[in-house]
Amino acid sequence: NAGVTQTPKFQVLKTGQSMTLQCAQDMNHEYMSWYRQDPGMGLRLIHYSVGAGITDQGEVPNGYNVSRSTTEDFPLRLLSAAPSQTSVYFCASRQTGGRYVGNTIYFGEGSWLTVV
Amino acid sequence: AQKITQTQPGMFVQEKEAVTLDCTYDTSDPSYGLFWYKQPSSGEMIFLIYQGSYDQQNATEGRYSLNFQKARKSANLVISASQLGDSAMYFCAMREAWMDSSYKLIFGSGTRLLVRP
């Protein structure tokens, strides 16, 4: 079972460079999201999507773009990396369909990004 | 606005003993859900247990149980018979439930648990 797959696991960028964090899930989940994890702050929602072609902003969207062309994939783009974007990034997915459906959220293994 | 508070940045517990990790929350939505996740040193987030605001009984999953006190707005995680493999970071989280499509999961800052042999 692949679940949620994130790549790359580790990346070092120079300030101003662009890159894309890939996220794919094989569970046919409609809902996908990206979080960043910083020390002492838990996880914060960057962007999320409730289906192909539909995306919306979370708590900390600035500096990030997303798109959802297929159900399976939800890439996160950093257009011009800044040191403040040094963090661990998690992709997550779940089912949708009601208050008590999709209570289990599946996380990827995380992507460690350093911007120098 | 929804908020999750974990006041214990770090805790120790002796192997085979029980430990309680605290979590308090704040929401004006009468319908919500509470989660606990474990994050070992390898980094992945592992779902442990879920409690819905309308659930009559406290959730249990093996050695994990959730002490849900709705009036106090607390959702403490109890780990019974601690094992060395329980050493990890633990996160409490809450979901907004007023509109399913906006399903945002709000996280606390986490508690690092270290199990002593």
mmCIF file of N, CA, C and O in Angstrom, chain A residues 9 31 35 37 40-45 48 50 57-59 88 90 94 96-110 112, chain B residues 29 31 35 37 39 41-47 50 52-55 89 91 95 97-110:
data_model
loop_
_atom_site.group_PDB
_atom_site.id
_atom_site.type_symbol
_atom_site.label_atom_id
_atom_site.label_comp_id
_atom_site.label_asym_id
_atom_site.label_seq_id
_atom_site.Cartn_x
_atom_site.Cartn_y
_atom_site.Cartn_z
ATOM 1 N N LYS A 9 12.413 13.817 -0.257
ATOM 2 C CA LYS A 9 12.413 13.755 1.200
ATOM 3 C C LYS A 9 13.297 14.861 1.793
ATOM 4 O O LYS A 9 13.011 15.387 2.855
ATOM 5 N N TYR A 31 -9.978 14.888 -0.839
ATOM 6 C CA TYR A 31 -9.377 15.971 -0.066
ATOM 7 C C TYR A 31 -7.881 15.743 0.087
ATOM 8 O O TYR A 31 -7.449 14.691 0.554
ATOM 9 N N TYR A 35 0.792 20.895 4.729
ATOM 10 C CA TYR A 35 1.104 21.533 5.998
ATOM 11 C C TYR A 35 2.607 21.794 6.052
ATOM 12 O O TYR A 35 3.387 21.092 5.444
ATOM 13 N N GLN A 37 5.611 22.245 9.138
ATOM 14 C CA GLN A 37 5.849 22.024 10.557
ATOM 15 C C GLN A 37 7.105 22.766 10.970
ATOM 16 O O GLN A 37 8.191 22.494 10.469
ATOM 17 N N GLY A 40 8.006 24.083 17.718
ATOM 18 C CA GLY A 40 7.172 24.768 18.693
ATOM 19 C C GLY A 40 5.854 25.289 18.155
ATOM 20 O O GLY A 40 5.111 25.949 18.881
ATOM 21 N N MET A 41 5.545 25.016 16.895
ATOM 22 C CA MET A 41 4.326 25.585 16.318
ATOM 23 C C MET A 41 3.380 24.532 15.772
ATOM 24 O O MET A 41 2.374 24.870 15.190
ATOM 25 N N GLY A 42 3.673 23.281 15.947
ATOM 26 C CA GLY A 42 2.791 22.258 15.387
ATOM 27 C C GLY A 42 2.760 22.341 13.877
ATOM 28 O O GLY A 42 3.700 22.821 13.236
ATOM 29 N N LEU A 43 1.680 21.894 13.273
ATOM 30 C CA LEU A 43 1.530 21.925 11.825
ATOM 31 C C LEU A 43 0.564 23.034 11.450
ATOM 32 O O LEU A 43 -0.479 23.208 12.084
ATOM 33 N N ARG A 44 0.895 23.742 10.388
ATOM 34 C CA ARG A 44 0.026 24.798 9.912
ATOM 35 C C ARG A 44 -0.350 24.526 8.458
ATOM 36 O O ARG A 44 0.490 24.164 7.640
ATOM 37 N N LEU A 45 -1.618 24.754 8.161
ATOM 38 C CA LEU A 45 -2.162 24.447 6.851
ATOM 39 C C LEU A 45 -1.744 25.514 5.839
ATOM 40 O O LEU A 45 -1.954 26.704 6.058
ATOM 41 N N TYR A 48 -5.177 23.647 0.529
ATOM 42 C CA TYR A 48 -5.882 22.391 0.472
ATOM 43 C C TYR A 48 -6.753 22.339 -0.770
ATOM 44 O O TYR A 48 -6.985 23.356 -1.439
ATOM 45 N N VAL A 50 -10.331 20.148 -2.360
ATOM 46 C CA VAL A 50 -11.435 19.212 -2.112
ATOM 47 C C VAL A 50 -11.784 18.416 -3.364
ATOM 48 O O VAL A 50 -12.788 17.714 -3.377
ATOM 49 N N GLN A 57 -6.922 28.425 0.040
ATOM 50 C CA GLN A 57 -5.820 28.774 0.926
ATOM 51 C C GLN A 57 -6.080 28.313 2.344
ATOM 52 O O GLN A 57 -7.215 28.287 2.814
ATOM 53 N N GLY A 58 -4.993 27.984 3.034
ATOM 54 C CA GLY A 58 -5.064 27.661 4.445
ATOM 55 C C GLY A 58 -4.606 28.828 5.289
ATOM 56 O O GLY A 58 -4.830 29.984 4.951
ATOM 57 N N GLU A 59 -3.915 28.519 6.398
ATOM 58 C CA GLU A 59 -3.479 29.550 7.343
ATOM 59 C C GLU A 59 -2.286 30.355 6.835
ATOM 60 O O GLU A 59 -2.166 31.548 7.106
ATOM 61 N N VAL A 88 9.617 21.619 7.561
ATOM 62 C CA VAL A 88 9.258 20.266 7.138
ATOM 63 C C VAL A 88 7.844 20.336 6.583
ATOM 64 O O VAL A 88 6.950 20.891 7.227
ATOM 65 N N PHE A 90 4.414 18.510 5.037
ATOM 66 C CA PHE A 90 3.634 17.276 5.021
ATOM 67 C C PHE A 90 2.445 17.431 4.088
ATOM 68 O O PHE A 90 1.720 18.420 4.127
ATOM 69 N N ARG A 94 -7.572 12.633 2.724
ATOM 70 C CA ARG A 94 -8.653 11.929 3.406
ATOM 71 C C ARG A 94 -9.848 11.830 2.467
ATOM 72 O O ARG A 94 -9.927 12.516 1.455
ATOM 73 N N THR A 96 -13.865 12.492 1.632
ATOM 74 C CA THR A 96 -14.860 13.504 1.965
ATOM 75 C C THR A 96 -16.229 12.831 1.930
ATOM 76 O O THR A 96 -16.355 11.684 1.516
ATOM 77 N N GLY A 97 -17.243 13.537 2.378
ATOM 78 C CA GLY A 97 -18.571 12.970 2.268
ATOM 79 C C GLY A 97 -19.445 13.168 3.471
ATOM 80 O O GLY A 97 -20.532 12.656 3.543
ATOM 81 N N GLY A 98 -19.011 13.919 4.475
ATOM 82 C CA GLY A 98 -19.869 14.116 5.629
ATOM 83 C C GLY A 98 -19.051 14.237 6.894
ATOM 84 O O GLY A 98 -17.857 13.978 6.901
ATOM 85 N N ARG A 99 -19.727 14.629 7.944
ATOM 86 C CA ARG A 99 -19.021 14.911 9.186
ATOM 87 C C ARG A 99 -18.294 13.692 9.730
ATOM 88 O O ARG A 99 -17.244 13.813 10.343
ATOM 89 N N TYR A 100 -18.828 12.519 9.546
ATOM 90 C CA TYR A 100 -18.225 11.351 10.176
ATOM 91 C C TYR A 100 -17.556 10.426 9.174
ATOM 92 O O TYR A 100 -17.140 9.340 9.519
ATOM 93 N N VAL A 101 -17.425 10.909 7.967
ATOM 94 C CA VAL A 101 -16.683 10.141 6.973
ATOM 95 C C VAL A 101 -15.311 10.782 6.830
ATOM 96 O O VAL A 101 -15.176 11.981 6.821
ATOM 97 N N GLY A 102 -14.320 9.957 6.713
ATOM 98 C CA GLY A 102 -12.986 10.516 6.468
ATOM 99 C C GLY A 102 -12.346 11.108 7.695
ATOM 100 O O GLY A 102 -11.582 12.054 7.599
ATOM 101 N N ASN A 103 -12.638 10.537 8.871
ATOM 102 C CA ASN A 103 -11.992 11.049 10.064
ATOM 103 C C ASN A 103 -10.526 10.672 10.133
ATOM 104 O O ASN A 103 -9.759 11.299 10.860
ATOM 105 N N THR A 104 -10.141 9.640 9.420
ATOM 106 C CA THR A 104 -8.735 9.263 9.377
ATOM 107 C C THR A 104 -8.049 10.051 8.283
ATOM 108 O O THR A 104 -8.477 10.063 7.139
ATOM 109 N N ILE A 105 -6.999 10.737 8.658
ATOM 110 C CA ILE A 105 -6.224 11.527 7.704
ATOM 111 C C ILE A 105 -4.893 10.828 7.507
ATOM 112 O O ILE A 105 -4.238 10.428 8.475
ATOM 113 N N TYR A 106 -4.511 10.705 6.278
ATOM 114 C CA TYR A 106 -3.279 10.000 5.946
ATOM 115 C C TYR A 106 -2.212 11.021 5.585
ATOM 116 O O TYR A 106 -2.398 11.845 4.694
ATOM 117 N N PHE A 107 -1.094 10.944 6.279
ATOM 118 C CA PHE A 107 0.014 11.848 6.022
ATOM 119 C C PHE A 107 1.112 11.157 5.236
ATOM 120 O O PHE A 107 1.331 9.947 5.382
ATOM 121 N N GLY A 108 1.800 11.937 4.427
ATOM 122 C CA GLY A 108 3.036 11.458 3.828
ATOM 123 C C GLY A 108 4.144 11.484 4.866
ATOM 124 O O GLY A 108 3.944 11.894 6.002
ATOM 125 N N GLU A 109 5.316 11.061 4.469
ATOM 126 C CA GLU A 109 6.428 10.938 5.419
ATOM 127 C C GLU A 109 7.168 12.244 5.636
ATOM 128 O O GLU A 109 8.068 12.300 6.463
ATOM 129 N N GLY A 110 6.810 13.281 4.931
ATOM 130 C CA GLY A 110 7.430 14.581 5.153
ATOM 131 C C GLY A 110 8.552 14.885 4.184
ATOM 132 O O GLY A 110 9.247 13.970 3.702
ATOM 133 N N TRP A 112 11.856 17.494 4.047
ATOM 134 C CA TRP A 112 12.673 18.454 4.784
ATOM 135 C C TRP A 112 13.295 19.435 3.796
ATOM 136 O O TRP A 112 14.099 19.052 2.960
ATOM 137 N N ASP B 29 -17.943 25.902 17.552
ATOM 138 C CA ASP B 29 -18.732 24.979 16.745
ATOM 139 C C ASP B 29 -19.184 23.817 17.626
ATOM 140 O O ASP B 29 -18.353 23.184 18.274
ATOM 141 N N SER B 31 -20.164 21.003 16.705
ATOM 142 C CA SER B 31 -19.783 19.745 16.063
ATOM 143 C C SER B 31 -18.326 19.816 15.652
ATOM 144 O O SER B 31 -17.939 20.634 14.820
ATOM 145 N N PHE B 35 -8.295 14.728 17.330
ATOM 146 C CA PHE B 35 -7.371 13.681 16.897
ATOM 147 C C PHE B 35 -6.104 13.723 17.745
ATOM 148 O O PHE B 35 -5.702 14.772 18.229
ATOM 149 N N TYR B 37 -2.063 12.381 17.064
ATOM 150 C CA TYR B 37 -1.086 11.810 16.137
ATOM 151 C C TYR B 37 0.232 11.615 16.861
ATOM 152 O O TYR B 37 0.602 12.381 17.746
ATOM 153 N N GLN B 39 4.357 11.285 16.148
ATOM 154 C CA GLN B 39 5.417 11.529 15.175
ATOM 155 C C GLN B 39 6.742 11.020 15.729
ATOM 156 O O GLN B 39 7.382 11.674 16.545
ATOM 157 N N SER B 41 10.819 9.771 15.538
ATOM 158 C CA SER B 41 11.991 10.508 15.053
ATOM 159 C C SER B 41 12.144 10.398 13.540
ATOM 160 O O SER B 41 12.785 11.252 12.915
ATOM 161 N N SER B 42 11.560 9.387 12.951
ATOM 162 C CA SER B 42 11.636 9.235 11.492
ATOM 163 C C SER B 42 10.778 10.269 10.765
ATOM 164 O O SER B 42 10.952 10.473 9.558
ATOM 165 N N GLY B 43 9.864 10.909 11.478
ATOM 166 C CA GLY B 43 9.173 12.057 10.904
ATOM 167 C C GLY B 43 7.746 11.857 10.443
ATOM 168 O O GLY B 43 7.005 12.835 10.352
ATOM 169 N N GLU B 44 7.337 10.632 10.143
ATOM 170 C CA GLU B 44 5.981 10.487 9.618
ATOM 171 C C GLU B 44 4.943 10.736 10.709
ATOM 172 O O GLU B 44 5.222 10.597 11.876
ATOM 173 N N MET B 45 3.756 11.122 10.309
ATOM 174 C CA MET B 45 2.647 11.367 11.227
ATOM 175 C C MET B 45 1.761 10.131 11.252
ATOM 176 O O MET B 45 1.249 9.714 10.225
ATOM 177 N N ILE B 46 1.557 9.587 12.423
ATOM 178 C CA ILE B 46 0.791 8.351 12.574
ATOM 179 C C ILE B 46 -0.479 8.637 13.353
ATOM 180 O O ILE B 46 -0.429 9.115 14.485
ATOM 181 N N PHE B 47 -1.617 8.340 12.737
ATOM 182 C CA PHE B 47 -2.904 8.541 13.400
ATOM 183 C C PHE B 47 -3.051 7.555 14.549
ATOM 184 O O PHE B 47 -2.801 6.363 14.398
ATOM 185 N N TYR B 50 -9.345 9.012 17.493
ATOM 186 C CA TYR B 50 -10.268 10.083 17.127
ATOM 187 C C TYR B 50 -11.455 10.100 18.091
ATOM 188 O O TYR B 50 -11.948 9.043 18.503
ATOM 189 N N GLY B 52 -15.229 12.200 18.360
ATOM 190 C CA GLY B 52 -16.192 13.155 17.851
ATOM 191 C C GLY B 52 -16.906 13.856 18.993
ATOM 192 O O GLY B 52 -17.110 13.271 20.063
ATOM 193 N N SER B 53 -17.316 15.082 18.765
ATOM 194 C CA SER B 53 -17.905 15.864 19.849
ATOM 195 C C SER B 53 -19.227 15.284 20.334
ATOM 196 O O SER B 53 -19.643 15.532 21.463
ATOM 197 N N TYR B 54 -19.893 14.512 19.502
ATOM 198 C CA TYR B 54 -21.162 13.923 19.905
ATOM 199 C C TYR B 54 -21.028 12.474 20.374
ATOM 200 O O TYR B 54 -22.031 11.848 20.727
ATOM 201 N N ASP B 55 -19.819 11.971 20.343
ATOM 202 C CA ASP B 55 -19.622 10.586 20.800
ATOM 203 C C ASP B 55 -19.875 10.498 22.292
ATOM 204 O O ASP B 55 -19.349 11.297 23.081
ATOM 205 N N MET B 89 7.066 12.428 19.389
ATOM 206 C CA MET B 89 6.316 13.672 19.541
ATOM 207 C C MET B 89 4.855 13.337 19.348
ATOM 208 O O MET B 89 4.513 12.566 18.444
ATOM 209 N N PHE B 91 0.946 14.939 18.857
ATOM 210 C CA PHE B 91 0.186 16.130 18.510
ATOM 211 C C PHE B 91 -1.305 15.898 18.710
ATOM 212 O O PHE B 91 -1.849 14.875 18.294
ATOM 213 N N ARG B 95 -10.600 19.363 14.149
ATOM 214 C CA ARG B 95 -11.095 19.741 12.832
ATOM 215 C C ARG B 95 -12.315 20.626 12.960
ATOM 216 O O ARG B 95 -13.157 20.434 13.827
ATOM 217 N N ALA B 97 -15.856 21.558 11.725
ATOM 218 C CA ALA B 97 -16.854 20.642 11.175
ATOM 219 C C ALA B 97 -18.086 21.350 10.654
ATOM 220 O O ALA B 97 -19.042 20.721 10.274
ATOM 221 N N TRP B 98 -18.063 22.657 10.641
ATOM 222 C CA TRP B 98 -19.281 23.352 10.247
ATOM 223 C C TRP B 98 -19.579 23.180 8.765
ATOM 224 O O TRP B 98 -20.703 23.233 8.351
ATOM 225 N N MET B 99 -18.522 22.971 7.984
ATOM 226 C CA MET B 99 -18.729 22.725 6.557
ATOM 227 C C MET B 99 -17.701 21.700 6.120
ATOM 228 O O MET B 99 -16.513 21.935 6.198
ATOM 229 N N ASP B 100 -18.150 20.575 5.680
ATOM 230 C CA ASP B 100 -17.232 19.489 5.389
ATOM 231 C C ASP B 100 -16.152 19.873 4.406
ATOM 232 O O ASP B 100 -15.001 19.505 4.530
ATOM 233 N N SER B 101 -16.498 20.679 3.411
ATOM 234 C CA SER B 101 -15.520 20.965 2.373
ATOM 235 C C SER B 101 -14.407 21.874 2.871
ATOM 236 O O SER B 101 -13.367 21.978 2.243
ATOM 237 N N SER B 102 -14.607 22.521 4.019
ATOM 238 C CA SER B 102 -13.563 23.405 4.520
ATOM 239 C C SER B 102 -12.712 22.725 5.574
ATOM 240 O O SER B 102 -11.895 23.370 6.215
ATOM 241 N N TYR B 103 -12.901 21.485 5.729
ATOM 242 C CA TYR B 103 -12.236 20.636 6.704
ATOM 243 C C TYR B 103 -10.777 21.013 6.963
ATOM 244 O O TYR B 103 -9.878 20.560 6.293
ATOM 245 N N LYS B 104 -10.538 21.843 7.932
ATOM 246 C CA LYS B 104 -9.181 22.232 8.277
ATOM 247 C C LYS B 104 -8.828 21.586 9.592
ATOM 248 O O LYS B 104 -9.607 21.580 10.527
ATOM 249 N N LEU B 105 -7.651 21.075 9.664
ATOM 250 C CA LEU B 105 -7.177 20.413 10.872
ATOM 251 C C LEU B 105 -6.216 21.357 11.581
ATOM 252 O O LEU B 105 -5.188 21.727 11.014
ATOM 253 N N ILE B 106 -6.578 21.756 12.798
ATOM 254 C CA ILE B 106 -5.757 22.684 13.580
ATOM 255 C C ILE B 106 -4.941 21.872 14.573
ATOM 256 O O ILE B 106 -5.502 21.060 15.309
ATOM 257 N N PHE B 107 -3.641 22.126 14.621
ATOM 258 C CA PHE B 107 -2.750 21.334 15.462
ATOM 259 C C PHE B 107 -2.267 22.122 16.674
ATOM 260 O O PHE B 107 -2.102 23.345 16.608
ATOM 261 N N GLY B 108 -2.007 21.393 17.753
ATOM 262 C CA GLY B 108 -1.283 21.956 18.876
ATOM 263 C C GLY B 108 0.208 21.928 18.591
ATOM 264 O O GLY B 108 0.652 21.444 17.554
ATOM 265 N N SER B 109 0.983 22.446 19.542
ATOM 266 C CA SER B 109 2.426 22.547 19.330
ATOM 267 C C SER B 109 3.174 21.266 19.662
ATOM 268 O O SER B 109 4.366 21.160 19.399
ATOM 269 N N GLY B 110 2.476 20.297 20.245
ATOM 270 C CA GLY B 110 3.079 18.989 20.458
ATOM 271 C C GLY B 110 3.682 18.793 21.831
ATOM 272 O O GLY B 110 4.048 19.751 22.523
#
